[in-house]
PDB file of C-alpha atoms in Angstrom:
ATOM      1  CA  UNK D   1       3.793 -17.370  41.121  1.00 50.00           C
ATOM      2  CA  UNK D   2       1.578 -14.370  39.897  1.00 56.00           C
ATOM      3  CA  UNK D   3       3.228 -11.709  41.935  1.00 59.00           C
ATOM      4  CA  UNK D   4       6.964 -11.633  40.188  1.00 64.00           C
ATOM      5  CA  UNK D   5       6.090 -11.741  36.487  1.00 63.00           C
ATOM      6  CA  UNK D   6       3.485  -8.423  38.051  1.00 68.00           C
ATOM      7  CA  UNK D   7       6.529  -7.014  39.572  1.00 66.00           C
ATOM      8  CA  UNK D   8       9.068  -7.571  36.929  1.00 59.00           C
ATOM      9  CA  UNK D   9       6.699  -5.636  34.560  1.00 62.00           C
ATOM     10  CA  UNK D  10       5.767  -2.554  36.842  1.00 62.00           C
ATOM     11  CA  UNK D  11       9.768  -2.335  37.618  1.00 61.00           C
ATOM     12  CA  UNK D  12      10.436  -2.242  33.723  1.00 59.00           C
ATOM     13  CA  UNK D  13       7.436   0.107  33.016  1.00 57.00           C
ATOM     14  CA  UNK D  14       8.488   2.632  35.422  1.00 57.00           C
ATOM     15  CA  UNK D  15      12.556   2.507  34.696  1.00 54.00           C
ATOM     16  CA  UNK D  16      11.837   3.193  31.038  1.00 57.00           C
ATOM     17  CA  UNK D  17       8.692   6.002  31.828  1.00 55.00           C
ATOM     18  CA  UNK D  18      11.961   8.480  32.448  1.00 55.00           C
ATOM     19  CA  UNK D  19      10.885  11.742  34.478  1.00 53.00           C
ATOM     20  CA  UNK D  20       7.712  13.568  34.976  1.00 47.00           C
ATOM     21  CA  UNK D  21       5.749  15.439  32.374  1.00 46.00           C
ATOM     22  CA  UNK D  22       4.081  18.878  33.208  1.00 58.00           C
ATOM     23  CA  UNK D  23       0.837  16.776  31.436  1.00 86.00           C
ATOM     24  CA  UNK D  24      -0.449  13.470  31.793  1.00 90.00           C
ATOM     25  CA  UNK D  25       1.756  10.273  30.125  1.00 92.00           C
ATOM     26  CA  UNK D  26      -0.409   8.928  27.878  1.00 93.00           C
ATOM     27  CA  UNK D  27      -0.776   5.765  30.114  1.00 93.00           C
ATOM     28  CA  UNK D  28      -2.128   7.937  33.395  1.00 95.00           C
ATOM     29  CA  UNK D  29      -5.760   6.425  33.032  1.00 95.00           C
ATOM     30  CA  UNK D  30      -3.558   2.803  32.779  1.00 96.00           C
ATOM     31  CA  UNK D  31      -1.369   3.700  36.309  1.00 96.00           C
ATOM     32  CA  UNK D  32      -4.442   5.139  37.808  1.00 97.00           C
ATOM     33  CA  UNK D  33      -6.676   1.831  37.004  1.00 97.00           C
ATOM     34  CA  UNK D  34      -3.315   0.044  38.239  1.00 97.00           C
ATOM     35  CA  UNK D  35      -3.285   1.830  41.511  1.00 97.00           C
ATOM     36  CA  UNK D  36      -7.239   1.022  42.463  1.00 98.00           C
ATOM     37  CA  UNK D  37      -6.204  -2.893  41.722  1.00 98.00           C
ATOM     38  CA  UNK D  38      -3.152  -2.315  43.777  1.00 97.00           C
ATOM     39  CA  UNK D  39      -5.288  -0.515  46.433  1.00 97.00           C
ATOM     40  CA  UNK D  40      -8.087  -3.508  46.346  1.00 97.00           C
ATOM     41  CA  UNK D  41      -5.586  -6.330  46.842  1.00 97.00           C
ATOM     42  CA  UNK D  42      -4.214  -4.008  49.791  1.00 96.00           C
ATOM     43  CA  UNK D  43      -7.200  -4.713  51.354  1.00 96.00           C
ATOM     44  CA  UNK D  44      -8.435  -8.219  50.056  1.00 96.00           C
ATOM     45  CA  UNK D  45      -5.137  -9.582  50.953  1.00 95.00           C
ATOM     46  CA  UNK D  46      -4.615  -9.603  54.515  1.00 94.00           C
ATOM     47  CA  UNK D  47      -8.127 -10.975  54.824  1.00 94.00           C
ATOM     48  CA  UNK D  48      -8.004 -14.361  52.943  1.00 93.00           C
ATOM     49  CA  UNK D  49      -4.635 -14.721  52.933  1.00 90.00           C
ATOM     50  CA  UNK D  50      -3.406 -12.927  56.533  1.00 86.00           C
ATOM     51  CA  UNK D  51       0.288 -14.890  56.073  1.00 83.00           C
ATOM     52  CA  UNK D  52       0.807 -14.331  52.219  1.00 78.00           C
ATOM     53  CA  UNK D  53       3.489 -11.463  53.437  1.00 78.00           C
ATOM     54  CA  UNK D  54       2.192  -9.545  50.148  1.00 86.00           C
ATOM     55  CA  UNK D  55       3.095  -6.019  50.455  1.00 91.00           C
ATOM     56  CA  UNK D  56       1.018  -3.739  47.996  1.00 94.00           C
ATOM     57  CA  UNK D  57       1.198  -0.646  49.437  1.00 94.00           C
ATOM     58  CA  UNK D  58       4.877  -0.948  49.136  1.00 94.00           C
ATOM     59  CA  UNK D  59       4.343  -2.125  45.498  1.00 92.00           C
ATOM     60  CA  UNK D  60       2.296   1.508  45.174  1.00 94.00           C
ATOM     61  CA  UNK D  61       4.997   2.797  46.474  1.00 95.00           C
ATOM     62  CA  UNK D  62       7.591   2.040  44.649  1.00 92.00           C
ATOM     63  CA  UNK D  63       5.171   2.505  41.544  1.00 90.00           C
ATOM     64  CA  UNK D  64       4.806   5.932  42.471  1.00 93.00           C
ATOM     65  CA  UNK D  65       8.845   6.520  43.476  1.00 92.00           C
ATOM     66  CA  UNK D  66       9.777   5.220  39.723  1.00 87.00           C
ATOM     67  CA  UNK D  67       7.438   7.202  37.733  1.00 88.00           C
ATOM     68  CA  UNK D  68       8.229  10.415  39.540  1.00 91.00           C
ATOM     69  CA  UNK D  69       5.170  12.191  39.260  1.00 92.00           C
ATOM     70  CA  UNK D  70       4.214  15.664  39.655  1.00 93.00           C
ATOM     71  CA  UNK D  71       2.253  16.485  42.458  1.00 94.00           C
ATOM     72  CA  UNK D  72      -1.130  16.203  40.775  1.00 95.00           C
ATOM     73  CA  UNK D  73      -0.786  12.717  39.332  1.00 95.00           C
ATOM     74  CA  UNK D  74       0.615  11.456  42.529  1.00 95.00           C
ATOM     75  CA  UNK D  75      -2.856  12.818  44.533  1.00 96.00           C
ATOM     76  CA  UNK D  76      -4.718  11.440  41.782  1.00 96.00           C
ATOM     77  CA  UNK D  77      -2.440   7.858  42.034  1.00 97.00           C
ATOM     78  CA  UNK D  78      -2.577   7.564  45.634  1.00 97.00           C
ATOM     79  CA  UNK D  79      -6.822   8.519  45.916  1.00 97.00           C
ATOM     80  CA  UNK D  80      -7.275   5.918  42.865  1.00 98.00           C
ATOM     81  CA  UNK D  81      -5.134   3.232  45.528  1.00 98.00           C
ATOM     82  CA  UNK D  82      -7.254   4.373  48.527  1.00 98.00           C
ATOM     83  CA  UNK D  83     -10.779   4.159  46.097  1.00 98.00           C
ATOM     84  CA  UNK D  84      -9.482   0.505  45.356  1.00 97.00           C
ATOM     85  CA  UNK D  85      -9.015  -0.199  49.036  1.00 98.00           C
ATOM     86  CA  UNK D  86     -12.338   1.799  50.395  1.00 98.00           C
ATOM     87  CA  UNK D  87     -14.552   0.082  47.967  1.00 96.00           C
ATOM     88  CA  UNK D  88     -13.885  -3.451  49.030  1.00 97.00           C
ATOM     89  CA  UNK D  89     -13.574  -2.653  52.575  1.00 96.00           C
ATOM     90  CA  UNK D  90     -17.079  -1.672  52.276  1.00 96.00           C
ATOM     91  CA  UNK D  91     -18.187  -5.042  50.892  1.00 93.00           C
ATOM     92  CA  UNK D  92     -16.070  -7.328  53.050  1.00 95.00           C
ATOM     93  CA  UNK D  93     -15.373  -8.179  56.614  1.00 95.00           C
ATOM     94  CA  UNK D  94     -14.457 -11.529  56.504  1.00 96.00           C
ATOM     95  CA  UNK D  95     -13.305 -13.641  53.222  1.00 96.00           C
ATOM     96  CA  UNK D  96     -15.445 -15.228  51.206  1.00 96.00           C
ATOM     97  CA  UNK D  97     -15.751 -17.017  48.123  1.00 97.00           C
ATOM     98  CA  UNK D  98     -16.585 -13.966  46.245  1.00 96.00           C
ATOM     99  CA  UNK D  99     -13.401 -12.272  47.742  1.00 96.00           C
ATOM    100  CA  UNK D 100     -11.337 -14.961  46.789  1.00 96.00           C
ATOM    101  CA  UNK D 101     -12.498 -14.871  43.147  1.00 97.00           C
ATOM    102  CA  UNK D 102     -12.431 -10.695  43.122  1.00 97.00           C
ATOM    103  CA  UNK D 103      -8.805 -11.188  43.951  1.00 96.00           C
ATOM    104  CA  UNK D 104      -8.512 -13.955  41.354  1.00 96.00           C
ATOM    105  CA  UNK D 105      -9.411 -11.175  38.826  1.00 97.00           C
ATOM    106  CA  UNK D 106      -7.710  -8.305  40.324  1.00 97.00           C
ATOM    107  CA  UNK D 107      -4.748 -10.032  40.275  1.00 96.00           C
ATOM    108  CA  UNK D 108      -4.984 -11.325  36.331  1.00 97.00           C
ATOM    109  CA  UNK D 109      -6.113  -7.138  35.917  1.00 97.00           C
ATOM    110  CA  UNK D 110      -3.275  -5.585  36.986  1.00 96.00           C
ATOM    111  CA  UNK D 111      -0.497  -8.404  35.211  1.00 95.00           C
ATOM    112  CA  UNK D 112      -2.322  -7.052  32.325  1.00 96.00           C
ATOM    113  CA  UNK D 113      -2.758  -3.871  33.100  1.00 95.00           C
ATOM    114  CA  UNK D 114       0.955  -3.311  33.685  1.00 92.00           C
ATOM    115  CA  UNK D 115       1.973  -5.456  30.679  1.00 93.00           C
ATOM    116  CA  UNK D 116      -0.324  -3.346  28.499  1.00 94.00           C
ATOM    117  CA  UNK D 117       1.459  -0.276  29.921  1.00 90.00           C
ATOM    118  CA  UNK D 118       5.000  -1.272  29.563  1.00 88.00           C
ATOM    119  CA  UNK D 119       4.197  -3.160  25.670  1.00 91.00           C
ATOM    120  CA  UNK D 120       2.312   0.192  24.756  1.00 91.00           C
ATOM    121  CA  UNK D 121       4.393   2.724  26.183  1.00 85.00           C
ATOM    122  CA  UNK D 122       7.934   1.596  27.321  1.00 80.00           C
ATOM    123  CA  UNK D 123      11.187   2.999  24.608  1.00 66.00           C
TER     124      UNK D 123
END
């Protein structure tokens, strides 16, 4: 399954981040590209798969809760999420195949994404 290897790497990224900086981590254009994916399968989700029980809002979440961010990246974490989620809202009511394969790539996106982060970054 996709989801845990995903998972497994945010948890690791954000345990070995350590606190807040007064500036941006080096990896905030990373976590803020992570957070629209996160905020696009928040949406895409529920609609073709309304039983998955996928829960990435919590996953943003907890994201946010490990890398303890000052209050500027966190605004700038949580509107890249709600971008993620407004821009597909606007393109999709129902599933279709192009939602399926948009959440096909999202997904493969942010395993990368967050394996980039924690390879690049991590101690």
């Amino acid at each position: 399954m996709r989801l845990r290897p995903l998972r497994f790497a945010l948890i690791a990224l954000l345990l070995a981040a350590g606190p807040a900086r007064a500036i941006d981590p080096p990896y905030q254009a990373e976590m803020e590209r992570l957070s629209e994916i996160l905020g696009s399968l928040y949406f895409l989700d529920p609609l073709c798969k309304p039983n998955a029980g996928s829960d990435w809002r919590g996953e943003m979440a907890d994201l946010i809760a490990l890398d303890e961010p000052d209050d500027d990246r966190k605004q700038r974490l949580t509107g890249a999420f709600n971008s993620g989620y407004e821009a597909y809202a606007r393109l999709y009511r129902v599933c279709t195949v192009s939602a399926e394969q948009a959440m096909s790539r999202l997904l493969i996106e942010a395993e990368k994404t967050a394996r980039d982060i924690h390879s690049r970054y991590a101690e």
